[in-house]
Amino acid sequence: RAVRFSPTWVVPWMNMSDSYSELDQLEAAERCGLKAVMLDSTFASAHYNLGNVYLAKKEEGKASIHFQKAIAYQPDYMVAYFNLGLAYYNSGNYKHAEKMWEEYNKFRPDDTDVLQSLAQVGLDLGKGIEYAEPIFLNVLKLDSNYAKAHFSLGELNLVKKDLVLAQKYFNNYVALLPDDPAGYYYLAISQNQNTAQALQSLESAFKYGYKDY
């Protein structure tokens, strides 16, 4: 209705794009998002929303362009830095992803999502357990129910061959996300000294949809 009354108003086009994204109607979301940036090519939020559409479509190159434009037109657009980091990370460009997340971290130093992301990309860049582990632990200090950090610490303790700690963190993870089969699979790995427990965890993994027989 808003578009019918005012067809050149950018905001309803942008909001329709966002709504179609929520409905997983990505072609319609893209069409409305493109209309929004055509009506006002300097409107940062329109570029940000369109970038999110392309992220959902797994078109990271296009997503990056629009997040960059959002930042260019509004340099304090915090979430644009974070999502630009996601686009870079999904493309395998870990160094640029880290840089964008470091920029976002300046705005929100206690944001658990960006701390988790910085620790993970640090591992991908070869910075090692000694770099990532304190960050994951800090995430849990800020939010003890942050499931991804429990999973990551479980993985790190598997590498360190500390099966007791690994089992603790994977148990925490499956308690928080009981429908994720990956949690039970890795819990089984940490239980490899107790065959009965490990087999029970593997049964749960298959029950919740684990496919790699």
PDB file of C-alpha atoms in Angstrom, residues 28-207:
ATOM      1  CA  ALA A  28      11.245 -11.292  -4.690  1.00  0.00           C
ATOM      2  CA  ALA A  29      13.557  -9.981  -1.961  1.00  0.00           C
ATOM      3  CA  GLU A  30      16.283  -9.309  -4.528  1.00  0.00           C
ATOM      4  CA  ARG A  31      13.860  -7.578  -6.899  1.00  0.00           C
ATOM      5  CA  CYS A  32      12.612  -5.212  -4.164  1.00  0.00           C
ATOM      6  CA  GLY A  33      16.133  -4.626  -2.860  1.00  0.00           C
ATOM      7  CA  LEU A  34      17.400  -3.675  -6.312  1.00  0.00           C
ATOM      8  CA  LYS A  35      14.460  -1.289  -6.680  1.00  0.00           C
ATOM      9  CA  ALA A  36      15.371   0.339  -3.348  1.00  0.00           C
ATOM     10  CA  VAL A  37      19.013   0.997  -4.291  1.00  0.00           C
ATOM     11  CA  MET A  38      17.917   2.226  -7.712  1.00  0.00           C
ATOM     12  CA  LEU A  39      15.632   4.804  -6.067  1.00  0.00           C
ATOM     13  CA  ASP A  40      18.358   5.963  -3.655  1.00  0.00           C
ATOM     14  CA  SER A  41      21.834   4.646  -4.365  1.00  0.00           C
ATOM     15  CA  THR A  42      23.253   6.443  -1.289  1.00  0.00           C
ATOM     16  CA  PHE A  43      20.900   4.893   1.267  1.00  0.00           C
ATOM     17  CA  ALA A  44      23.136   2.686   3.418  1.00  0.00           C
ATOM     18  CA  SER A  45      20.351   0.543   4.867  1.00  0.00           C
ATOM     19  CA  ALA A  46      19.076  -0.363   1.402  1.00  0.00           C
ATOM     20  CA  HIS A  47      22.524  -1.629   0.433  1.00  0.00           C
ATOM     21  CA  TYR A  48      22.825  -3.504   3.740  1.00  0.00           C
ATOM     22  CA  ASN A  49      19.489  -5.261   3.246  1.00  0.00           C
ATOM     23  CA  LEU A  50      20.348  -6.192  -0.326  1.00  0.00           C
ATOM     24  CA  GLY A  51      23.691  -7.525   0.873  1.00  0.00           C
ATOM     25  CA  ASN A  52      21.819  -9.791   3.283  1.00  0.00           C
ATOM     26  CA  VAL A  53      19.690 -11.095   0.423  1.00  0.00           C
ATOM     27  CA  TYR A  54      22.816 -12.028  -1.523  1.00  0.00           C
ATOM     28  CA  LEU A  55      24.311 -13.659   1.579  1.00  0.00           C
ATOM     29  CA  ALA A  56      21.196 -15.819   1.829  1.00  0.00           C
ATOM     30  CA  LYS A  57      21.525 -16.658  -1.885  1.00  0.00           C
ATOM     31  CA  LYS A  58      25.198 -17.592  -1.292  1.00  0.00           C
ATOM     32  CA  GLU A  59      26.318 -14.916  -3.752  1.00  0.00           C
ATOM     33  CA  GLU A  60      29.078 -13.569  -1.545  1.00  0.00           C
ATOM     34  CA  GLY A  61      30.685 -11.400  -4.234  1.00  0.00           C
ATOM     35  CA  LYS A  62      27.497  -9.397  -4.736  1.00  0.00           C
ATOM     36  CA  ALA A  63      26.882  -9.304  -0.980  1.00  0.00           C
ATOM     37  CA  SER A  64      30.353  -7.848  -0.404  1.00  0.00           C
ATOM     38  CA  ILE A  65      29.744  -5.038  -2.897  1.00  0.00           C
ATOM     39  CA  HIS A  66      26.593  -3.872  -1.127  1.00  0.00           C
ATOM     40  CA  PHE A  67      28.017  -4.162   2.394  1.00  0.00           C
ATOM     41  CA  GLN A  68      31.002  -2.100   1.221  1.00  0.00           C
ATOM     42  CA  LYS A  69      28.619   0.537  -0.143  1.00  0.00           C
ATOM     43  CA  ALA A  70      26.667   0.586   3.120  1.00  0.00           C
ATOM     44  CA  ILE A  71      29.922   1.275   4.990  1.00  0.00           C
ATOM     45  CA  ALA A  72      31.033   3.878   2.447  1.00  0.00           C
ATOM     46  CA  TYR A  73      27.796   5.847   2.888  1.00  0.00           C
ATOM     47  CA  GLN A  74      27.600   5.261   6.655  1.00  0.00           C
ATOM     48  CA  PRO A  75      31.015   4.469   8.184  1.00  0.00           C
ATOM     49  CA  ASP A  76      29.533   3.659  11.621  1.00  0.00           C
ATOM     50  CA  TYR A  77      27.152   1.022  10.233  1.00  0.00           C
ATOM     51  CA  MET A  78      28.305  -1.658  12.684  1.00  0.00           C
ATOM     52  CA  VAL A  79      26.446  -4.712  11.428  1.00  0.00           C
ATOM     53  CA  ALA A  80      27.583  -4.041   7.863  1.00  0.00           C
ATOM     54  CA  TYR A  81      31.173  -4.676   9.011  1.00  0.00           C
ATOM     55  CA  PHE A  82      30.120  -7.935  10.647  1.00  0.00           C
ATOM     56  CA  ASN A  83      28.199  -9.218   7.639  1.00  0.00           C
ATOM     57  CA  LEU A  84      30.914  -8.117   5.234  1.00  0.00           C
ATOM     58  CA  GLY A  85      33.199 -10.297   7.346  1.00  0.00           C
ATOM     59  CA  LEU A  86      30.756 -13.184   6.887  1.00  0.00           C
ATOM     60  CA  ALA A  87      30.761 -12.696   3.115  1.00  0.00           C
ATOM     61  CA  TYR A  88      34.569 -12.709   3.054  1.00  0.00           C
ATOM     62  CA  TYR A  89      34.744 -15.733   5.367  1.00  0.00           C
ATOM     63  CA  ASN A  90      32.298 -17.757   3.279  1.00  0.00           C
ATOM     64  CA  SER A  91      34.449 -16.959   0.241  1.00  0.00           C
ATOM     65  CA  GLY A  92      37.585 -18.250   1.985  1.00  0.00           C
ATOM     66  CA  ASN A  93      39.059 -14.761   2.296  1.00  0.00           C
ATOM     67  CA  TYR A  94      39.960 -15.176   5.960  1.00  0.00           C
ATOM     68  CA  LYS A  95      42.337 -12.228   6.257  1.00  0.00           C
ATOM     69  CA  HIS A  96      39.747  -9.721   5.051  1.00  0.00           C
ATOM     70  CA  ALA A  97      37.088 -11.386   7.203  1.00  0.00           C
ATOM     71  CA  GLU A  98      39.289 -10.946  10.258  1.00  0.00           C
ATOM     72  CA  LYS A  99      39.867  -7.285   9.412  1.00  0.00           C
ATOM     73  CA  MET A 100      36.122  -6.574   9.143  1.00  0.00           C
ATOM     74  CA  TRP A 101      35.376  -8.382  12.401  1.00  0.00           C
ATOM     75  CA  GLU A 102      38.147  -6.430  14.118  1.00  0.00           C
ATOM     76  CA  GLU A 103      36.473  -3.226  12.912  1.00  0.00           C
ATOM     77  CA  TYR A 104      33.117  -4.396  14.267  1.00  0.00           C
ATOM     78  CA  ASN A 105      34.790  -5.415  17.534  1.00  0.00           C
ATOM     79  CA  LYS A 106      35.873  -1.785  18.036  1.00  0.00           C
ATOM     80  CA  PHE A 107      32.187  -0.833  18.186  1.00  0.00           C
ATOM     81  CA  ARG A 108      31.074  -3.858  20.246  1.00  0.00           C
ATOM     82  CA  PRO A 109      34.024  -5.316  22.203  1.00  0.00           C
ATOM     83  CA  ASP A 110      31.817  -7.656  24.265  1.00  0.00           C
ATOM     84  CA  ASP A 111      29.739  -9.016  21.388  1.00  0.00           C
ATOM     85  CA  THR A 112      29.927 -12.806  21.665  1.00  0.00           C
ATOM     86  CA  ASP A 113      29.229 -13.419  17.964  1.00  0.00           C
ATOM     87  CA  VAL A 114      32.215 -11.398  16.814  1.00  0.00           C
ATOM     88  CA  LEU A 115      34.511 -12.835  19.495  1.00  0.00           C
ATOM     89  CA  GLN A 116      33.543 -16.356  18.436  1.00  0.00           C
ATOM     90  CA  SER A 117      34.136 -15.403  14.799  1.00  0.00           C
ATOM     91  CA  LEU A 118      37.534 -13.833  15.534  1.00  0.00           C
ATOM     92  CA  ALA A 119      38.663 -16.940  17.393  1.00  0.00           C
ATOM     93  CA  GLN A 120      37.534 -19.220  14.562  1.00  0.00           C
ATOM     94  CA  VAL A 121      39.124 -17.160  11.799  1.00  0.00           C
ATOM     95  CA  GLY A 122      42.286 -16.992  13.896  1.00  0.00           C
ATOM     96  CA  LEU A 123      42.405 -20.791  13.844  1.00  0.00           C
ATOM     97  CA  ASP A 124      41.834 -20.776  10.092  1.00  0.00           C
ATOM     98  CA  LEU A 125      44.738 -18.359   9.702  1.00  0.00           C
ATOM     99  CA  GLY A 126      47.022 -20.662  11.684  1.00  0.00           C
ATOM    100  CA  LYS A 127      47.228 -18.636  14.897  1.00  0.00           C
ATOM    101  CA  GLY A 128      46.813 -21.795  16.951  1.00  0.00           C
ATOM    102  CA  ILE A 129      45.039 -22.996  20.054  1.00  0.00           C
ATOM    103  CA  GLU A 130      46.905 -20.587  22.326  1.00  0.00           C
ATOM    104  CA  TYR A 131      45.289 -17.690  20.454  1.00  0.00           C
ATOM    105  CA  ALA A 132      41.752 -19.035  20.103  1.00  0.00           C
ATOM    106  CA  GLU A 133      41.164 -20.831  23.405  1.00  0.00           C
ATOM    107  CA  PRO A 134      41.202 -17.731  25.673  1.00  0.00           C
ATOM    108  CA  ILE A 135      38.737 -16.022  23.328  1.00  0.00           C
ATOM    109  CA  PHE A 136      36.325 -18.965  23.378  1.00  0.00           C
ATOM    110  CA  LEU A 137      36.583 -19.049  27.178  1.00  0.00           C
ATOM    111  CA  ASN A 138      35.843 -15.315  27.299  1.00  0.00           C
ATOM    112  CA  VAL A 139      32.747 -15.893  25.157  1.00  0.00           C
ATOM    113  CA  LEU A 140      31.476 -18.358  27.778  1.00  0.00           C
ATOM    114  CA  LYS A 141      32.323 -15.896  30.533  1.00  0.00           C
ATOM    115  CA  LEU A 142      30.076 -13.366  28.786  1.00  0.00           C
ATOM    116  CA  ASP A 143      27.383 -15.938  27.931  1.00  0.00           C
ATOM    117  CA  SER A 144      27.622 -19.407  29.468  1.00  0.00           C
ATOM    118  CA  ASN A 145      24.877 -20.648  27.117  1.00  0.00           C
ATOM    119  CA  TYR A 146      26.689 -19.736  23.899  1.00  0.00           C
ATOM    120  CA  ALA A 147      26.553 -23.150  22.226  1.00  0.00           C
ATOM    121  CA  LYS A 148      29.139 -22.568  19.479  1.00  0.00           C
ATOM    122  CA  ALA A 149      31.840 -21.755  22.038  1.00  0.00           C
ATOM    123  CA  HIS A 150      31.183 -25.038  23.873  1.00  0.00           C
ATOM    124  CA  PHE A 151      31.498 -26.908  20.571  1.00  0.00           C
ATOM    125  CA  SER A 152      34.718 -25.085  19.634  1.00  0.00           C
ATOM    126  CA  LEU A 153      36.287 -25.759  23.035  1.00  0.00           C
ATOM    127  CA  GLY A 154      35.311 -29.402  22.666  1.00  0.00           C
ATOM    128  CA  GLU A 155      37.134 -29.530  19.332  1.00  0.00           C
ATOM    129  CA  LEU A 156      40.224 -27.808  20.764  1.00  0.00           C
ATOM    130  CA  ASN A 157      40.390 -30.263  23.651  1.00  0.00           C
ATOM    131  CA  LEU A 158      40.139 -33.167  21.213  1.00  0.00           C
ATOM    132  CA  VAL A 159      43.234 -31.754  19.509  1.00  0.00           C
ATOM    133  CA  LYS A 160      44.908 -31.411  22.920  1.00  0.00           C
ATOM    134  CA  LYS A 161      43.876 -35.036  23.644  1.00  0.00           C
ATOM    135  CA  ASP A 162      42.084 -33.938  26.826  1.00  0.00           C
ATOM    136  CA  LEU A 163      39.067 -36.227  26.395  1.00  0.00           C
ATOM    137  CA  VAL A 164      37.603 -35.388  29.796  1.00  0.00           C
ATOM    138  CA  LEU A 165      37.345 -31.681  29.012  1.00  0.00           C
ATOM    139  CA  ALA A 166      36.268 -32.356  25.430  1.00  0.00           C
ATOM    140  CA  GLN A 167      33.449 -34.572  26.701  1.00  0.00           C
ATOM    141  CA  LYS A 168      32.387 -31.871  29.154  1.00  0.00           C
ATOM    142  CA  TYR A 169      32.065 -29.240  26.440  1.00  0.00           C
ATOM    143  CA  PHE A 170      30.276 -31.523  23.972  1.00  0.00           C
ATOM    144  CA  ASN A 171      27.839 -32.552  26.722  1.00  0.00           C
ATOM    145  CA  ASN A 172      27.162 -28.868  27.323  1.00  0.00           C
ATOM    146  CA  TYR A 173      26.639 -28.369  23.589  1.00  0.00           C
ATOM    147  CA  VAL A 174      24.091 -31.181  23.192  1.00  0.00           C
ATOM    148  CA  ALA A 175      22.260 -29.932  26.298  1.00  0.00           C
ATOM    149  CA  LEU A 176      21.914 -26.519  24.632  1.00  0.00           C
ATOM    150  CA  LEU A 177      21.225 -27.816  21.090  1.00  0.00           C
ATOM    151  CA  PRO A 178      19.763 -31.301  21.538  1.00  0.00           C
ATOM    152  CA  ASP A 179      18.572 -31.569  17.913  1.00  0.00           C
ATOM    153  CA  ASP A 180      22.009 -31.061  16.309  1.00  0.00           C
ATOM    154  CA  PRO A 181      23.446 -34.451  15.292  1.00  0.00           C
ATOM    155  CA  ALA A 182      26.996 -33.078  15.049  1.00  0.00           C
ATOM    156  CA  GLY A 183      27.073 -32.585  18.807  1.00  0.00           C
ATOM    157  CA  TYR A 184      26.398 -36.269  19.461  1.00  0.00           C
ATOM    158  CA  TYR A 185      28.911 -37.351  16.821  1.00  0.00           C
ATOM    159  CA  TYR A 186      31.741 -35.353  18.389  1.00  0.00           C
ATOM    160  CA  LEU A 187      30.619 -36.375  21.855  1.00  0.00           C
ATOM    161  CA  ALA A 188      31.063 -39.980  20.701  1.00  0.00           C
ATOM    162  CA  ILE A 189      34.624 -39.202  19.587  1.00  0.00           C
ATOM    163  CA  SER A 190      35.405 -37.787  23.033  1.00  0.00           C
ATOM    164  CA  GLN A 191      33.947 -40.978  24.609  1.00  0.00           C
ATOM    165  CA  ASN A 192      36.121 -43.390  22.644  1.00  0.00           C
ATOM    166  CA  GLN A 193      37.478 -44.891  25.874  1.00  0.00           C
ATOM    167  CA  ASN A 194      33.958 -45.916  26.853  1.00  0.00           C
ATOM    168  CA  THR A 195      32.506 -47.987  24.024  1.00  0.00           C
ATOM    169  CA  ALA A 196      28.973 -48.198  25.449  1.00  0.00           C
ATOM    170  CA  GLN A 197      28.703 -44.422  25.874  1.00  0.00           C
ATOM    171  CA  ALA A 198      30.221 -43.738  22.465  1.00  0.00           C
ATOM    172  CA  LEU A 199      27.796 -46.111  20.715  1.00  0.00           C
ATOM    173  CA  GLN A 200      24.858 -44.524  22.535  1.00  0.00           C
ATOM    174  CA  SER A 201      25.966 -41.083  21.366  1.00  0.00           C
ATOM    175  CA  LEU A 202      26.347 -42.337  17.797  1.00  0.00           C
ATOM    176  CA  GLU A 203      22.820 -43.775  17.954  1.00  0.00           C
ATOM    177  CA  SER A 204      21.604 -40.309  18.990  1.00  0.00           C
ATOM    178  CA  ALA A 205      23.550 -38.727  16.123  1.00  0.00           C
ATOM    179  CA  PHE A 206      21.776 -40.982  13.597  1.00  0.00           C
ATOM    180  CA  LYS A 207      18.441 -40.416  15.339  1.00  0.00           C
TER     181      LYS A 207
END
